[in-house]
Amino acid sequence: MKVVVLENADQAADRVSAEILEALQKKPDLVLGLATGSTPIGVYSRLIQAHQVGRVDFSRVTTFNLDEYLDLPPDHPQSYRFFMHKSLFSGLNIHPSKIHFPPTQGPDLPGQCERYEARIKDCGGIDIQLLGIGSNGHIGFNEPTSSLASRTRIKTLTEKTLRDNSRFYESLETQPQMAATMGIGTILEAKKILLQAFGIKKADAVRAAVEGPVSAFWPGSALQLHPDVSLYLDSESASKLSLLAYYRRVEQNQEYLRQRDSK
Ligand code: PGA
């Protein structure tokens, strides 16, 4: 795993958006896996900015979101579709038919989930998956004890996740208790994974993901099985890593190698 420790969320968003824009320049029909929540907002505003100054074209890009709340209509202000439209899609020129969310409406959700997986495969798989991490270590809505081989399906949210997200709701009763989410197995098939985590609330989850044993109890730890994962952390979320000084030194040495190569 590549662990990049930065001073703040802005620096992380600079690095992650730069990686996405560089990939898009190389592959205009990029397939992106996208996340919701507070964490990716900085990346999304930078992508919009790059598009609006004419640096990049998103017309051939395909997107697959990680998760969505069960039974919320797409125009519901708490739905992740609504969030994504507001924070990203309304500022880009992605064709609506190339935007995908896990199924949360209508009959036969298991069948629809299978078709979501098949659609990802038909598009050639996800090139870059953007991730946040929950304070309980979840990735997507793969809550603790999710199978490390899980696929897209409906999950019940833990009390901790409901509490963490209750800041968006007026009362607990109106908060959806279930969501559709890509599985951990689905996420691990992305070609490249970029995870951001900010704030002291994420420090235990980050430590478990990077330095803990691989365990379904800390779903982020499954990322240790993936060959191309980068974590972009601020100093607070990185503060419980025991090899923090080492990760900083690795980054300095990587920078040395980049400069050495460009001579
Ligand atoms: P956050 O959520 O970005 O709002 O912190 C991340 C997550 O729960 O995966």
XYZ file of C-alpha atoms and ligand atoms in Angstrom:
272
model
C 0.000 0.000 0.000
C 1.170 3.497 -0.733
C 0.569 5.697 2.316
C 0.835 9.417 1.606
C 0.588 11.640 4.665
C -0.200 15.271 3.941
C -0.935 18.284 6.070
C -4.593 18.652 5.196
C -7.532 17.582 3.054
C -6.832 20.223 0.389
C -3.402 18.788 -0.333
C -4.929 15.309 -0.595
C -7.630 16.544 -2.979
C -4.925 18.176 -5.138
C -3.044 14.883 -5.404
C -6.073 12.653 -5.985
C -7.692 14.928 -8.576
C -4.345 15.193 -10.379
C -4.175 11.374 -10.570
C -7.699 11.180 -11.991
C -7.089 13.947 -14.541
C -3.848 12.347 -15.674
C -5.617 8.992 -16.126
C -8.403 10.700 -18.066
C -5.923 12.299 -20.418
C -4.457 8.865 -21.159
C -7.855 7.137 -21.410
C -10.795 9.398 -22.375
C -13.281 6.543 -21.805
C -12.161 6.083 -18.214
C -14.422 4.053 -15.899
C -14.605 5.679 -12.485
C -15.912 4.218 -9.236
C -17.231 7.071 -7.112
C -17.919 7.681 -3.438
C -20.219 9.998 -1.483
C -19.777 11.666 1.918
C -17.731 14.672 3.029
C -14.390 13.154 2.032
C -14.483 13.319 -1.812
C -15.965 16.849 -2.042
C -12.576 18.540 -2.606
C -11.734 16.140 -5.429
C -15.110 16.717 -7.076
C -14.773 20.499 -7.009
C -11.316 20.229 -8.599
C -12.627 17.934 -11.369
C -15.408 20.422 -12.113
C -12.906 23.281 -12.185
C -10.628 21.408 -14.614
C -13.598 20.646 -16.853
C -14.939 24.176 -16.794
C -11.641 25.730 -17.855
C -11.621 23.271 -20.764
C -8.745 21.111 -19.542
C -10.691 17.843 -19.689
C -13.683 16.280 -21.352
C -15.852 13.784 -19.461
C -18.201 12.917 -22.335
C -16.799 9.388 -22.743
C -16.419 8.664 -19.021
C -18.555 6.012 -17.292
C -19.241 6.076 -13.553
C -20.362 3.531 -10.998
C -21.232 4.707 -7.506
C -20.360 2.598 -4.502
C -23.647 2.757 -2.666
C -27.153 4.156 -2.357
C -29.887 4.148 0.298
C -32.708 1.659 -0.067
C -36.051 2.945 -1.343
C -35.146 6.638 -1.515
C -36.341 8.088 -4.821
C -33.506 9.531 -6.932
C -34.683 13.110 -6.393
C -34.830 12.716 -2.592
C -32.404 15.237 -1.042
C -30.859 12.462 1.133
C -30.274 10.102 -1.779
C -26.726 9.640 -3.027
C -27.911 10.288 -6.587
C -29.027 13.717 -5.444
C -25.705 14.291 -3.657
C -23.692 13.240 -6.713
C -25.732 15.405 -9.031
C -25.215 18.420 -6.778
C -21.511 17.842 -6.004
C -20.232 16.493 -9.317
C -22.451 15.532 -12.228
C -24.145 18.930 -12.645
C -20.689 20.459 -13.274
C -19.446 17.859 -15.793
C -20.552 16.596 -19.204
C -20.909 12.891 -18.374
C -23.713 11.392 -20.446
C -26.613 10.438 -18.111
C -26.726 6.937 -19.626
C -23.139 6.377 -18.439
C -23.934 7.149 -14.771
C -24.735 4.093 -12.627
C -25.900 3.528 -9.048
C -26.466 0.246 -7.234
C -30.150 -0.711 -7.381
C -32.446 0.374 -4.558
C -35.861 0.561 -6.207
C -38.359 -1.913 -7.624
C -38.580 -5.710 -7.508
C -35.880 -8.394 -7.530
C -33.056 -6.435 -5.926
C -30.724 -9.502 -5.906
C -31.226 -9.849 -9.679
C -30.690 -6.137 -10.185
C -27.502 -6.312 -8.060
C -26.204 -9.119 -10.295
C -26.913 -6.960 -13.340
C -25.023 -4.051 -11.703
C -21.982 -6.301 -11.399
C -22.406 -7.474 -14.998
C -22.641 -3.869 -16.207
C -19.303 -3.049 -14.503
C -17.735 -6.022 -16.292
C -19.317 -5.048 -19.654
C -17.693 -1.634 -19.335
C -14.287 -3.291 -18.933
C -14.110 -2.958 -15.125
C -13.430 0.069 -12.953
C -10.163 1.849 -13.775
C -10.018 4.025 -10.657
C -12.124 3.519 -7.539
C -12.343 6.500 -5.207
C -12.938 5.566 -1.567
C -13.510 7.106 1.823
C -13.543 5.035 4.988
C -16.035 4.975 7.854
C -14.937 5.479 11.453
C -15.822 1.774 11.906
C -13.606 0.842 8.960
C -16.370 0.326 6.390
C -15.637 0.880 2.694
C -18.763 1.591 0.687
C -21.421 0.345 3.089
C -19.540 -2.883 3.729
C -19.979 -2.836 7.468
C -17.766 -4.797 9.899
C -18.082 -8.567 9.317
C -18.926 -8.123 5.620
C -17.464 -10.987 3.643
C -14.152 -10.059 2.055
C -15.485 -11.754 -1.102
C -18.862 -9.947 -1.063
C -20.523 -8.583 -4.196
C -23.129 -5.846 -4.699
C -26.039 -6.452 -2.326
C -28.299 -4.865 0.293
C -26.724 -4.272 3.721
C -28.144 -3.202 7.072
C -26.228 -0.230 8.455
C -24.618 -0.469 11.901
C -25.632 1.816 14.760
C -22.244 3.524 14.456
C -22.792 4.356 10.794
C -26.322 5.580 11.525
C -24.941 7.779 14.321
C -22.087 9.105 12.134
C -24.547 9.990 9.366
C -27.299 11.297 11.655
C -25.784 14.782 11.277
C -27.508 14.878 7.880
C -30.960 14.056 9.308
C -33.480 15.752 11.533
C -34.357 12.577 13.449
C -33.179 8.964 13.470
C -36.603 7.728 12.256
C -36.284 9.357 8.855
C -32.821 7.859 8.296
C -32.672 4.862 5.946
C -31.473 1.740 7.786
C -30.416 -0.170 4.669
C -28.425 0.491 1.532
C -27.195 -1.213 -1.604
C -23.419 -1.326 -1.801
C -20.750 -2.756 -4.047
C -19.140 -5.660 -2.197
C -15.570 -5.836 -0.963
C -14.897 -8.363 -3.739
C -16.295 -5.853 -6.248
C -14.088 -3.052 -4.917
C -10.988 -5.250 -4.975
C -11.477 -5.807 -8.726
C -10.944 -2.112 -9.506
C -7.612 -1.626 -11.275
C -6.524 1.210 -9.005
C -7.898 2.370 -5.647
C -7.484 5.869 -4.190
C -8.639 6.224 -0.584
C -8.780 9.486 1.306
C -9.319 9.854 5.070
C -9.386 13.015 7.124
C -9.709 13.836 10.811
C -8.978 12.101 14.094
C -12.287 10.179 13.908
C -10.775 8.084 11.125
C -7.447 7.322 12.844
C -8.434 3.883 14.233
C -9.948 2.800 10.904
C -6.836 3.954 9.034
C -4.520 2.134 11.416
C -6.553 -1.073 11.091
C -6.663 -0.749 7.290
C -2.917 -0.207 6.905
C -1.285 -1.996 9.807
C -3.900 -4.370 11.209
C -4.406 -7.979 10.237
C -6.711 -8.535 7.248
C -10.051 -8.951 8.949
C -13.729 -8.725 8.026
C -14.175 -6.784 11.281
C -12.213 -3.869 9.732
C -13.311 -3.981 6.075
C -10.696 -1.397 5.007
C -7.990 -3.936 5.864
C -9.090 -5.982 2.815
C -7.335 -3.343 0.702
C -4.030 -4.912 1.769
C -4.890 -7.675 -0.733
C -5.000 -5.223 -3.659
C -1.868 -4.512 -5.729
C -2.472 -0.798 -6.404
C -3.923 1.110 -3.455
C -2.905 4.630 -2.429
C -4.087 6.224 0.790
C -4.060 10.004 0.996
C -4.282 10.995 4.659
C -4.178 14.200 6.627
C -1.960 14.320 9.714
C -4.867 13.555 12.097
C -6.150 10.446 10.355
C -2.541 9.204 10.077
C -1.700 9.957 13.708
C -2.140 6.398 15.026
C 0.059 4.707 12.410
C 3.037 3.104 14.114
C 5.275 3.428 11.019
C 4.300 7.035 10.303
C 7.912 8.265 10.076
C 8.683 5.440 7.663
C 5.754 6.325 5.321
C 6.956 9.934 5.226
C 10.477 8.768 4.356
C 9.150 6.484 1.601
C 7.345 9.483 0.067
C 10.511 11.580 0.173
C 12.416 8.791 -1.530
C 9.686 8.451 -4.188
C 10.027 12.166 -4.874
C 13.796 11.713 -5.171
C 13.237 8.906 -7.703
C 10.772 11.029 -9.718
C 13.258 13.874 -9.953
C 16.118 11.480 -10.711
C 14.057 9.971 -13.569
C 13.198 13.334 -15.055
C 16.875 14.382 -15.356
P -17.381 10.654 5.128
O -17.861 9.129 5.051
O -16.665 10.930 3.838
O -18.636 11.453 5.251
O -16.483 10.761 6.320
C -16.964 8.160 4.597
C -17.576 6.799 4.733
O -18.405 6.583 5.632
O -17.206 5.910 3.947
